[in-house]
Tab-separated table of C-alpha atoms in Angstrom:
chain	number	residue	atom	x	y	z
A	1	MET	CA	74.774	-16.095	-86.514
A	2	ASN	CA	71.082	-15.091	-86.320
A	3	LEU	CA	70.519	-16.700	-82.913
A	4	LEU	CA	67.154	-15.354	-81.851
A	5	LEU	CA	67.050	-16.944	-78.418
A	6	SER	CA	64.329	-15.201	-76.566
A	7	CYS	CA	62.584	-14.767	-73.243
A	8	ASP	CA	62.254	-16.200	-69.755
A	9	THR	CA	59.018	-16.042	-67.753
A	10	MET	CA	58.311	-17.095	-64.168
A	11	VAL	CA	55.666	-17.107	-61.466
A	12	ALA	CA	55.528	-17.771	-57.738
A	13	LEU	CA	52.104	-18.548	-56.295
A	14	LYS	CA	50.837	-17.473	-52.861
A	15	ASN	CA	52.324	-20.506	-51.118
A	16	SER	CA	55.803	-19.604	-52.355
A	17	THR	CA	56.065	-15.853	-51.715
A	18	LYS	CA	56.862	-13.874	-48.564
A	19	SER	CA	53.821	-11.616	-48.988
A	20	GLY	CA	51.325	-14.371	-49.752
A	21	ASN	CA	50.578	-12.770	-53.131
A	22	VAL	CA	51.268	-14.116	-56.608
A	23	ILE	CA	54.424	-12.617	-58.177
A	24	PHE	CA	54.987	-12.781	-61.927
A	25	ALA	CA	58.058	-11.743	-63.944
A	26	LYS	CA	59.387	-11.817	-67.484
A	27	ASN	CA	62.363	-10.803	-69.605
A	28	SER	CA	61.377	-10.131	-73.197
A	29	ASP	CA	64.280	-10.773	-75.555
A	30	ARG	CA	64.033	-9.439	-79.081
A	31	PRO	CA	66.328	-8.884	-82.080
A	32	LEU	CA	68.939	-6.215	-81.400
A	33	GLY	CA	67.524	-2.691	-81.511
A	34	GLU	CA	63.870	-3.732	-81.774
A	35	ALA	CA	62.267	-1.113	-79.561
A	36	GLN	CA	59.627	-2.146	-77.029
A	37	PRO	CA	57.742	0.700	-75.341
A	38	LEU	CA	55.092	0.312	-72.626
A	39	ARG	CA	51.543	1.042	-73.790
A	40	SER	CA	47.996	0.848	-72.467
A	41	TYR	CA	44.624	0.594	-74.207
A	42	GLU	CA	41.304	1.481	-72.637
A	43	ALA	CA	38.341	-0.857	-72.266
A	44	GLN	CA	35.984	-0.398	-75.184
A	45	ASN	CA	32.585	-1.436	-76.533
A	46	TYR	CA	32.177	-2.362	-80.198
A	47	PRO	CA	29.134	-2.598	-82.468
A	48	PRO	CA	28.227	-5.963	-84.011
A	49	ASN	CA	30.269	-7.200	-86.992
A	50	THR	CA	33.318	-5.093	-86.089
A	51	THR	CA	36.621	-6.376	-87.485
A	52	LEU	CA	39.859	-6.351	-85.504
A	53	GLU	CA	43.137	-5.825	-87.348
A	54	CYS	CA	45.908	-7.823	-85.652
A	55	THR	CA	49.515	-7.870	-86.842
A	56	TYR	CA	48.893	-9.917	-90.008
A	57	ILE	CA	45.243	-10.978	-90.143
A	58	SER	CA	41.800	-9.649	-89.275
A	59	ILE	CA	39.409	-11.455	-86.955
A	60	PRO	CA	35.935	-10.644	-85.601
A	61	GLN	CA	35.977	-8.258	-82.658
A	62	VAL	CA	34.072	-9.044	-79.449
A	63	ASN	CA	31.422	-6.712	-78.028
A	64	HIS	CA	33.649	-5.546	-75.154
A	65	THR	CA	37.380	-5.542	-74.467
A	66	TYR	CA	39.049	-4.957	-71.096
A	67	LYS	CA	41.656	-2.337	-70.342
A	68	VAL	CA	45.172	-3.669	-70.908
A	69	MET	CA	48.745	-2.525	-70.399
A	70	GLY	CA	51.697	-4.236	-71.982
A	71	SER	CA	55.181	-4.180	-73.406
A	72	GLN	CA	54.658	-3.866	-77.147
A	73	PRO	CA	57.263	-4.286	-79.903
A	74	PHE	CA	56.777	-1.037	-81.783
A	75	TRP	CA	55.739	-2.600	-85.103
A	76	MET	CA	53.217	-5.239	-84.000
A	77	TRP	CA	49.705	-5.297	-82.555
A	78	GLY	CA	50.368	-7.747	-79.732
A	79	PHE	CA	52.268	-7.689	-76.427
A	80	GLU	CA	55.335	-9.567	-75.222
A	81	HIS	CA	53.918	-9.427	-71.699
A	82	GLY	CA	50.972	-7.583	-70.234
A	83	ILE	CA	48.209	-7.237	-67.650
A	84	ASN	CA	44.519	-6.383	-67.759
A	85	GLU	CA	42.156	-4.533	-65.433
A	86	TYR	CA	41.217	-7.796	-63.669
A	87	GLY	CA	44.811	-8.631	-62.742
A	88	VAL	CA	45.331	-11.312	-65.379
A	89	VAL	CA	48.968	-11.289	-66.504
A	90	ILE	CA	50.527	-13.234	-69.390
A	91	GLY	CA	53.980	-13.761	-70.888
A	92	ASN	CA	54.867	-15.852	-73.929
A	93	GLU	CA	57.907	-17.763	-75.161
A	94	ALA	CA	59.139	-18.807	-78.583
A	95	VAL	CA	59.473	-22.607	-78.731
A	96	TRP	CA	60.585	-24.884	-81.562
A	97	SER	CA	59.159	-28.244	-82.523
A	98	LYS	CA	59.778	-31.152	-84.869
A	99	GLU	CA	56.564	-29.909	-86.469
A	100	LYS	CA	57.199	-27.173	-89.021
A	101	GLU	CA	55.619	-23.825	-88.211
A	102	GLU	CA	52.550	-22.769	-90.179
A	103	HIS	CA	53.743	-20.688	-93.097
A	104	GLU	CA	50.440	-18.949	-93.729
A	105	ASN	CA	49.932	-15.782	-91.732
A	106	GLY	CA	47.834	-16.224	-88.611
A	107	LEU	CA	47.942	-14.778	-85.127
A	108	LEU	CA	51.382	-14.162	-83.679
A	109	GLY	CA	51.978	-15.432	-80.163
A	110	MET	CA	52.063	-11.789	-79.068
A	111	ASP	CA	48.643	-11.223	-80.673
A	112	LEU	CA	47.212	-14.240	-78.850
A	113	LEU	CA	48.634	-12.907	-75.590
A	114	ARG	CA	46.989	-9.502	-75.963
A	115	LEU	CA	43.708	-11.090	-77.075
A	116	GLY	CA	43.738	-13.253	-73.953
A	117	LEU	CA	44.128	-10.133	-71.827
A	118	GLU	CA	41.505	-8.090	-73.659
A	119	ARG	CA	38.915	-10.856	-73.402
A	120	GLY	CA	39.681	-12.886	-70.257
A	121	LYS	CA	38.665	-12.013	-66.672
A	122	THR	CA	40.628	-14.898	-65.136
A	123	ALA	CA	43.754	-16.845	-66.002
A	124	TYR	CA	41.660	-19.906	-66.853
A	125	GLU	CA	39.333	-17.913	-69.100
A	126	ALA	CA	42.303	-16.270	-70.861
A	127	LEU	CA	43.859	-19.726	-71.365
A	128	HIS	CA	40.819	-20.934	-73.281
A	129	ILE	CA	40.411	-17.725	-75.236
A	130	ILE	CA	43.959	-18.251	-76.486
A	131	THR	CA	43.445	-21.945	-77.304
A	132	ASP	CA	40.139	-21.291	-79.084
A	133	LEU	CA	41.707	-18.577	-81.225
A	134	LEU	CA	44.749	-20.764	-81.824
A	135	GLN	CA	42.653	-23.618	-83.122
A	136	THR	CA	40.541	-21.297	-85.279
A	137	TYR	CA	43.194	-19.054	-86.848
A	138	GLY	CA	46.510	-20.778	-86.224
A	139	GLN	CA	49.746	-19.186	-85.115
A	140	GLY	CA	51.700	-17.984	-88.079
A	141	GLY	CA	53.657	-15.054	-89.433
A	142	ASN	CA	57.146	-13.635	-89.270
A	143	ALA	CA	57.780	-12.500	-85.685
A	144	ALA	CA	60.784	-10.274	-86.448
A	145	LEU	CA	61.016	-7.034	-88.363
A	146	HIS	CA	64.198	-7.400	-90.414
A	147	MET	CA	64.710	-11.170	-90.621
A	148	GLU	CA	62.739	-14.389	-90.894
A	149	HIS	CA	61.736	-15.670	-87.453
A	150	ARG	CA	58.851	-18.120	-87.037
A	151	TYR	CA	58.059	-20.275	-84.060
A	152	HIS	CA	55.435	-21.975	-81.916
A	153	ASN	CA	54.525	-20.455	-78.549
A	154	ALA	CA	54.401	-21.305	-74.881
A	155	PHE	CA	52.492	-19.106	-72.427
A	156	LEU	CA	52.503	-18.513	-68.681
A	157	ILE	CA	49.121	-17.144	-67.587
A	158	ALA	CA	48.355	-16.016	-64.025
A	159	ASP	CA	45.921	-14.114	-61.850
A	160	SER	CA	45.725	-13.507	-58.093
A	161	LYS	CA	44.673	-17.120	-57.426
A	162	GLU	CA	46.309	-19.466	-59.923
A	163	ALA	CA	48.609	-19.882	-62.922
A	164	TRP	CA	48.691	-22.079	-66.028
A	165	ILE	CA	51.425	-23.101	-68.455
A	166	LEU	CA	50.295	-23.573	-72.044
A	167	ASP	CA	52.542	-25.348	-74.565
A	168	THR	CA	51.468	-25.223	-78.218
A	169	VAL	CA	52.468	-26.922	-81.460
A	170	ASN	CA	50.710	-25.175	-84.336
A	171	ARG	CA	47.023	-25.758	-83.439
A	172	ARG	CA	47.620	-28.473	-80.864
A	173	TRP	CA	48.167	-27.671	-77.210
A	174	ALA	CA	48.615	-29.002	-73.696
A	175	ALA	CA	48.041	-27.012	-70.492
A	176	ARG	CA	48.973	-27.716	-66.894
A	177	LYS	CA	48.178	-25.929	-63.667
A	178	VAL	CA	51.065	-24.506	-61.632
A	179	THR	CA	51.193	-25.727	-58.037
A	180	ASP	CA	53.820	-23.428	-56.472
A	181	ILE	CA	56.672	-22.012	-58.591
A	182	ALA	CA	57.346	-22.303	-62.300
A	183	GLY	CA	59.621	-20.797	-64.905
A	184	ILE	CA	59.492	-21.314	-68.660
A	185	SER	CA	61.984	-20.514	-71.388
A	186	ASN	CA	62.406	-21.293	-75.094
A	187	CYS	CA	61.870	-25.014	-74.701
A	188	TYR	CA	58.822	-27.123	-74.002
A	189	SER	CA	58.402	-27.833	-70.289
A	190	THR	CA	55.332	-30.102	-70.247
A	191	GLU	CA	56.458	-33.693	-69.786
A	192	GLU	CA	54.354	-36.669	-68.661
A	193	HIS	CA	51.588	-34.728	-66.903
A	194	TRP	CA	49.157	-32.095	-68.095
A	195	ASP	CA	45.621	-31.162	-67.083
A	196	GLU	CA	43.976	-30.242	-70.386
A	197	GLU	CA	44.775	-30.683	-74.073
A	198	SER	CA	43.506	-30.173	-77.612
A	199	GLY	CA	42.533	-33.810	-78.049
A	200	ASP	CA	44.984	-35.986	-79.940
A	201	ILE	CA	48.377	-35.082	-78.500
A	202	LYS	CA	49.616	-38.637	-78.032
A	203	GLU	CA	48.044	-40.299	-81.071
A	204	TYR	CA	49.345	-37.649	-83.453
A	205	ALA	CA	52.868	-37.932	-82.015
A	206	PHE	CA	52.746	-41.738	-82.368
A	207	SER	CA	51.515	-41.468	-85.968
A	208	MET	CA	54.358	-39.083	-86.875
A	209	GLY	CA	57.008	-41.208	-85.218
A	210	TYR	CA	57.750	-38.538	-82.606
A	211	ALA	CA	57.213	-40.982	-79.729
A	212	ASP	CA	57.313	-44.716	-79.088
A	213	ARG	CA	54.128	-46.343	-77.775
A	214	ASP	CA	56.242	-48.618	-75.581
A	215	GLN	CA	57.887	-45.720	-73.709
A	216	PRO	CA	56.455	-43.237	-71.145
A	217	PHE	CA	55.077	-40.300	-73.121
A	218	SER	CA	56.636	-36.855	-72.598
A	219	PHE	CA	55.109	-33.929	-74.503
A	220	ALA	CA	58.412	-32.040	-74.436
A	221	LYS	CA	60.475	-34.971	-75.692
A	222	ALA	CA	57.929	-35.969	-78.326
A	223	TYR	CA	57.391	-32.549	-79.869
A	224	GLY	CA	60.482	-30.542	-78.897
A	225	LEU	CA	63.190	-29.880	-81.453
A	226	VAL	CA	66.690	-30.463	-80.099
A	227	ASP	CA	68.994	-27.977	-81.832
A	228	ILE	CA	71.158	-24.969	-81.006
A	229	LYS	CA	68.116	-22.994	-79.784
A	230	THR	CA	67.284	-25.684	-77.243
A	231	ARG	CA	70.918	-25.948	-76.197
A	232	SER	CA	70.748	-22.267	-75.270
A	233	SER	CA	67.297	-22.210	-73.698
A	234	TYR	CA	67.419	-25.346	-71.548
A	235	PRO	CA	70.261	-24.083	-69.284
A	236	ARG	CA	68.291	-20.838	-68.770
A	237	TYR	CA	65.167	-22.861	-68.003
A	238	LYS	CA	67.057	-24.897	-65.416
A	239	ARG	CA	68.770	-21.809	-63.976
A	240	LEU	CA	65.626	-19.761	-63.380
A	241	ASN	CA	63.825	-22.726	-61.778
A	242	GLN	CA	66.889	-23.364	-59.605
A	243	LEU	CA	66.821	-19.742	-58.433
A	244	LEU	CA	63.082	-19.881	-57.748
A	245	LYS	CA	63.480	-23.102	-55.777
A	246	ALA	CA	66.279	-21.582	-53.669
A	247	ARG	CA	63.881	-19.002	-52.177
A	248	GLN	CA	60.605	-20.910	-52.362
A	249	GLY	CA	58.376	-19.758	-49.515
A	250	SER	CA	60.087	-16.364	-49.188
A	251	ILE	CA	60.189	-15.041	-52.766
A	252	THR	CA	59.834	-11.270	-53.029
A	253	LEU	CA	59.396	-8.779	-55.811
A	254	ASP	CA	63.011	-7.642	-55.373
A	255	TYR	CA	64.266	-11.221	-55.638
A	256	MET	CA	62.368	-11.706	-58.899
A	257	GLN	CA	64.077	-8.581	-60.228
A	258	GLN	CA	67.436	-10.083	-59.302
A	259	ILE	CA	66.615	-13.262	-61.226
A	260	LEU	CA	65.850	-11.171	-64.309
A	261	LYS	CA	69.329	-9.616	-64.011
A	262	ASP	CA	71.095	-12.978	-63.696
A	263	HIS	CA	74.201	-13.912	-65.737
A	264	TYR	CA	75.009	-17.181	-63.928
A	265	GLU	CA	76.648	-15.228	-61.100
A	266	GLY	CA	78.427	-17.520	-58.685
A	267	GLU	CA	78.592	-20.388	-61.175
A	268	LEU	CA	81.649	-21.742	-62.954
A	269	ILE	CA	80.257	-20.448	-66.262
A	270	GLU	CA	79.768	-16.887	-64.994
A	271	PRO	CA	81.144	-14.521	-67.673
A	272	ARG	CA	84.587	-13.230	-66.726
A	273	TRP	CA	84.499	-10.066	-68.780
A	274	SER	CA	81.045	-9.158	-69.974
A	275	PRO	CA	77.610	-10.809	-69.863
A	276	ALA	CA	77.645	-10.640	-73.646
A	277	ASP	CA	80.744	-12.823	-73.835
A	278	GLY	CA	79.774	-15.777	-71.664
A	279	ILE	CA	79.684	-19.270	-73.107
A	280	MET	CA	75.890	-19.410	-72.708
A	281	ALA	CA	73.043	-16.951	-73.169
A	282	SER	CA	71.901	-15.881	-69.712
A	283	ILE	CA	68.500	-14.914	-68.277
A	284	CYS	CA	69.546	-11.276	-68.654
A	285	MET	CA	70.444	-11.715	-72.296
A	286	HIS	CA	73.099	-9.702	-74.109
A	287	ASN	CA	73.457	-10.133	-77.853
A	288	LEU	CA	76.267	-12.411	-78.968
A	289	ASP	CA	76.574	-10.575	-82.284
A	290	GLU	CA	74.686	-8.092	-84.480
A	291	SER	CA	72.021	-10.610	-85.529
A	292	SER	CA	71.164	-12.181	-82.167
A	293	SER	CA	68.779	-11.263	-79.366
A	294	LYS	CA	69.107	-9.175	-76.236
A	295	THR	CA	66.668	-8.346	-73.478
A	296	ALA	CA	64.482	-5.476	-74.650
A	297	ALA	CA	62.118	-5.085	-71.691
A	298	SER	CA	61.426	-6.643	-68.300
A	299	MET	CA	58.607	-6.624	-65.805
A	300	VAL	CA	57.795	-7.836	-62.303
A	301	ILE	CA	54.326	-7.575	-60.825
A	302	GLU	CA	52.804	-8.599	-57.515
A	303	ILE	CA	49.133	-9.470	-57.924
A	304	ASP	CA	47.182	-8.574	-54.806
A	305	HIS	CA	43.428	-9.010	-55.251
A	306	LYS	CA	42.840	-6.225	-52.677
A	307	LEU	CA	45.102	-3.605	-54.256
A	308	SER	CA	45.770	-2.309	-57.735
A	309	PRO	CA	48.973	-4.013	-58.920
A	310	VAL	CA	52.092	-1.999	-59.663
A	311	TRP	CA	53.908	-2.893	-62.878
A	312	TRP	CA	57.633	-2.657	-62.211
A	313	GLY	CA	59.106	-2.323	-65.683
A	314	SER	CA	62.592	-1.793	-67.063
A	315	MET	CA	63.618	-0.974	-70.618
A	316	SER	CA	66.602	-2.518	-72.399
A	317	SER	CA	68.959	-4.749	-70.361
A	318	PRO	CA	67.640	-5.167	-66.790
A	319	CYS	CA	71.175	-5.311	-65.344
A	320	ILE	CA	71.701	-1.820	-66.771
A	321	SER	CA	68.222	-0.363	-66.451
A	322	VAL	CA	66.044	0.672	-63.490
A	323	PHE	CA	62.657	-0.833	-62.609
A	324	LEU	CA	60.094	1.988	-62.611
A	325	PRO	CA	56.518	1.742	-61.249
A	326	TYR	CA	53.508	2.039	-63.554
A	327	THR	CA	49.858	1.229	-62.881
A	328	MET	CA	46.610	0.726	-64.772
A	329	GLU	CA	45.119	3.742	-62.978
A	330	HIS	CA	47.751	6.230	-64.091
A	331	THR	CA	48.856	7.541	-67.456
A	332	ILE	CA	52.005	6.077	-68.966
A	333	PRO	CA	54.366	9.004	-69.671
A	334	LYS	CA	54.902	9.738	-73.363
A	335	ILE	CA	58.632	9.075	-73.137
A	336	ALA	CA	57.905	5.546	-71.843
A	337	ALA	CA	55.093	4.877	-74.327
A	338	TYR	CA	57.026	5.873	-77.431
A	339	ALA	CA	59.845	4.194	-79.339
A	340	GLY	CA	60.286	3.666	-83.055
A	341	GLU	CA	62.689	1.922	-85.381
A	342	VAL	CA	65.618	4.267	-84.754
A	343	TYR	CA	66.921	6.336	-81.860
A	344	GLU	CA	64.632	9.140	-80.730
A	345	ASP	CA	65.690	11.838	-78.294
A	346	GLN	CA	62.346	11.707	-76.476
A	347	SER	CA	62.186	7.932	-75.958
A	348	LEU	CA	63.111	6.376	-72.615
A	349	TRP	CA	63.545	2.972	-74.260
A	350	TRP	CA	66.071	4.319	-76.739
A	351	GLU	CA	67.922	6.269	-74.056
A	352	MET	CA	68.443	3.069	-72.081
A	353	GLU	CA	69.326	1.044	-75.177
A	354	ARG	CA	71.873	3.622	-76.317
A	355	LEU	CA	73.457	3.556	-72.862
A	356	SER	CA	73.701	-0.254	-72.975
A	357	TYR	CA	75.777	-0.097	-76.178
A	358	GLU	CA	78.244	2.260	-74.531
A	359	ILE	CA	78.470	0.368	-71.240
A	360	GLU	CA	79.346	-2.882	-73.026
A	361	ILE	CA	82.468	-1.372	-74.602
A	362	ASP	CA	84.118	-1.864	-71.195
A	363	TYR	CA	81.423	-3.564	-69.119
A	364	PRO	CA	83.355	-4.194	-65.838
A	365	ARG	CA	84.540	-0.624	-65.508
A	366	ASN	CA	81.492	1.099	-66.992
A	367	ILE	CA	78.881	-0.853	-65.047
A	368	ARG	CA	80.646	0.110	-61.816
A	369	LEU	CA	80.478	3.771	-62.810
A	370	TRP	CA	76.796	3.490	-63.703
A	371	ASN	CA	75.813	1.298	-60.732
A	372	SER	CA	76.859	3.957	-58.246
A	373	ILE	CA	74.156	6.171	-59.783
A	374	LYS	CA	71.655	3.517	-60.829
A	375	ASN	CA	71.420	1.702	-57.496
A	376	GLU	CA	70.935	4.907	-55.546
A	377	PHE	CA	68.202	5.970	-57.947
A	378	GLN	CA	66.478	2.558	-57.694
A	379	GLU	CA	66.333	2.961	-53.907
A	380	TYR	CA	64.849	6.424	-54.361
A	381	VAL	CA	62.256	5.058	-56.806
A	382	ASN	CA	61.276	2.274	-54.393
A	383	LYS	CA	60.810	4.673	-51.468
A	384	THR	CA	58.859	7.103	-53.625
A	385	ALA	CA	56.482	4.349	-54.765
A	386	GLU	CA	55.886	3.257	-51.149
A	387	SER	CA	54.584	6.747	-50.394
A	388	GLY	CA	52.046	6.612	-53.206
A	389	LEU	CA	51.952	7.218	-56.951
A	390	ASN	CA	50.257	9.752	-59.182
A	391	ASN	CA	50.692	10.865	-62.780
A	392	ALA	CA	53.196	13.585	-61.928
A	393	ILE	CA	55.384	11.269	-59.812
A	394	ILE	CA	55.451	8.548	-62.474
A	395	GLU	CA	56.312	11.052	-65.190
A	396	ASN	CA	59.031	12.675	-63.106
A	397	LEU	CA	60.644	9.326	-62.280
A	398	SER	CA	60.708	8.419	-65.974
A	399	LYS	CA	62.246	11.772	-66.884
A	400	GLU	CA	64.827	11.557	-64.104
A	401	LEU	CA	65.969	8.129	-65.271
A	402	LYS	CA	66.185	9.363	-68.839
A	403	ASP	CA	68.322	12.333	-67.768
A	404	LYS	CA	70.639	10.161	-65.688
A	405	ALA	CA	71.079	7.687	-68.537
A	406	ARG	CA	71.806	10.495	-70.976
A	407	ASN	CA	74.399	12.052	-68.695
A	408	MET	CA	76.114	8.702	-68.183
A	409	TYR	CA	76.123	8.057	-71.936
A	410	TYR	CA	78.052	11.275	-72.561
A	411	GLU	CA	80.409	10.513	-69.694
A	412	LEU	CA	81.128	7.071	-71.148
A	413	LEU	CA	81.760	8.544	-74.586
A	414	ARG	CA	84.528	10.503	-72.931
A	415	VAL	CA	86.077	7.707	-70.852
A	416	ASN	CA	85.710	4.839	-73.342
A	417	GLY	CA	88.399	6.385	-75.500
A	418	SER	CA	90.888	5.585	-72.728
A	419	SER	CA	89.650	2.071	-71.975
A	420	SER	CA	92.510	-0.323	-71.269
A	421	GLN	CA	90.470	-3.305	-72.449
A	422	PRO	CA	87.943	-2.130	-75.051
A	423	GLN	CA	85.568	-4.831	-76.236
A	424	ARG	CA	82.511	-5.151	-78.470
A	425	THR	CA	83.483	-1.935	-80.223
A	426	LYS	CA	82.499	-3.271	-83.659
A	427	ILE	CA	79.112	-4.459	-82.430
A	428	ALA	CA	78.515	-1.146	-80.655
A	429	ALA	CA	79.420	0.788	-83.792
A	430	ALA	CA	77.168	-1.362	-85.975
A	431	SER	CA	74.310	-1.054	-83.472
A	432	LYS	CA	74.612	2.723	-83.465
A	433	ILE	CA	74.606	2.891	-87.261
A	434	ARG	CA	71.489	0.730	-87.436
A	435	ALA	CA	69.754	2.900	-84.840
A	436	ASN	CA	70.933	6.159	-86.426
A	437	ILE	CA	72.781	7.138	-83.244
A	438	LYS	CA	75.137	9.912	-84.238
A	439	LYS	CA	78.236	10.947	-82.353
A	440	PRO	CA	77.792	14.420	-80.831
A	441	LEU	CA	79.615	17.276	-82.550
A	442	ASN	CA	81.152	18.494	-79.303
């Protein structure tokens, strides 16, 4: 099927949150089994004429880069979502247009995201760093490891004061300022209004026959491609904005986490058996088959200009995982910062991913078994973070989650053999083979 339907990003500004701080969240959806550890890179000075090697191309390096932390697909240079030392946070989305993607290698959307963080002190500055680089080098290159996957990008860029949505089509772009709440998905969301642009958005669309001069001009309708990808992403786009609107004025960090775990609960189209078997891809995405996407990593962050922000991150499916606290001031534990192409015993990401395969063999029963442990541990994590964090606490929390996930995995290996309604067994088996997950000898 090869349905790479990926990502949902959202923000609530000060006027829409209970705390009066900006809250930002994202689910990063990637091809099945594409590991995404959490990594940080220190601020650094560079001598003149230094070259920076991005995923596919080299560009000139700047004299100074800021410290960054982000969720990084293991094989690429860029981030799916990240934050810098000044509290600028960015997430990106794959979007598809009537315009064909550039086939020459350029900067991936994830590269542009990390460059915006390394070089921008504010959301507005990061916005224009991205657009300048976009117009200079283009956005091009295969964005998947084992299959062809090219796309344009949309970005949500925020700091403690404001947020911007940036929609791009190759080297053209339109940006609009967020006024309260906003969520973006894998479809263009800029319609008749935007605040800044690359220069010839309307005239180019008219010349290509994408829009009629006699009709009100909508960026999304003019440039957006309506196909199966849009049919999946638009319901998610509407759903996450509906959920944001429902709590506007009292949105909390915990509520944002709940949105990231959403499978259309309470709706007619809520999956009856497993989130992976609903009729639509949900915000918390579970792969429909072996060649489609699932959520690989999630984050929620509250940006308080007075305090160092805490990055609440989960690995693999957020409905299965636990949100752990990380900060720019503390070291990311090795087990959270490492994940490769196949299962590794010392990788937190792979431990959570392996558990997700086993839970989905009988999701209703297995998630109940795991939730009794997971929810209690999440409460413990939250209380521990309230008391203060240090390197030892963060490392211990990561190790404890890894141990709990491992123990549950072995328990599910035992009980899944007696499942009365086994499901997704072929996909689970194929996923394990791909990841080199071997059945234990005893």
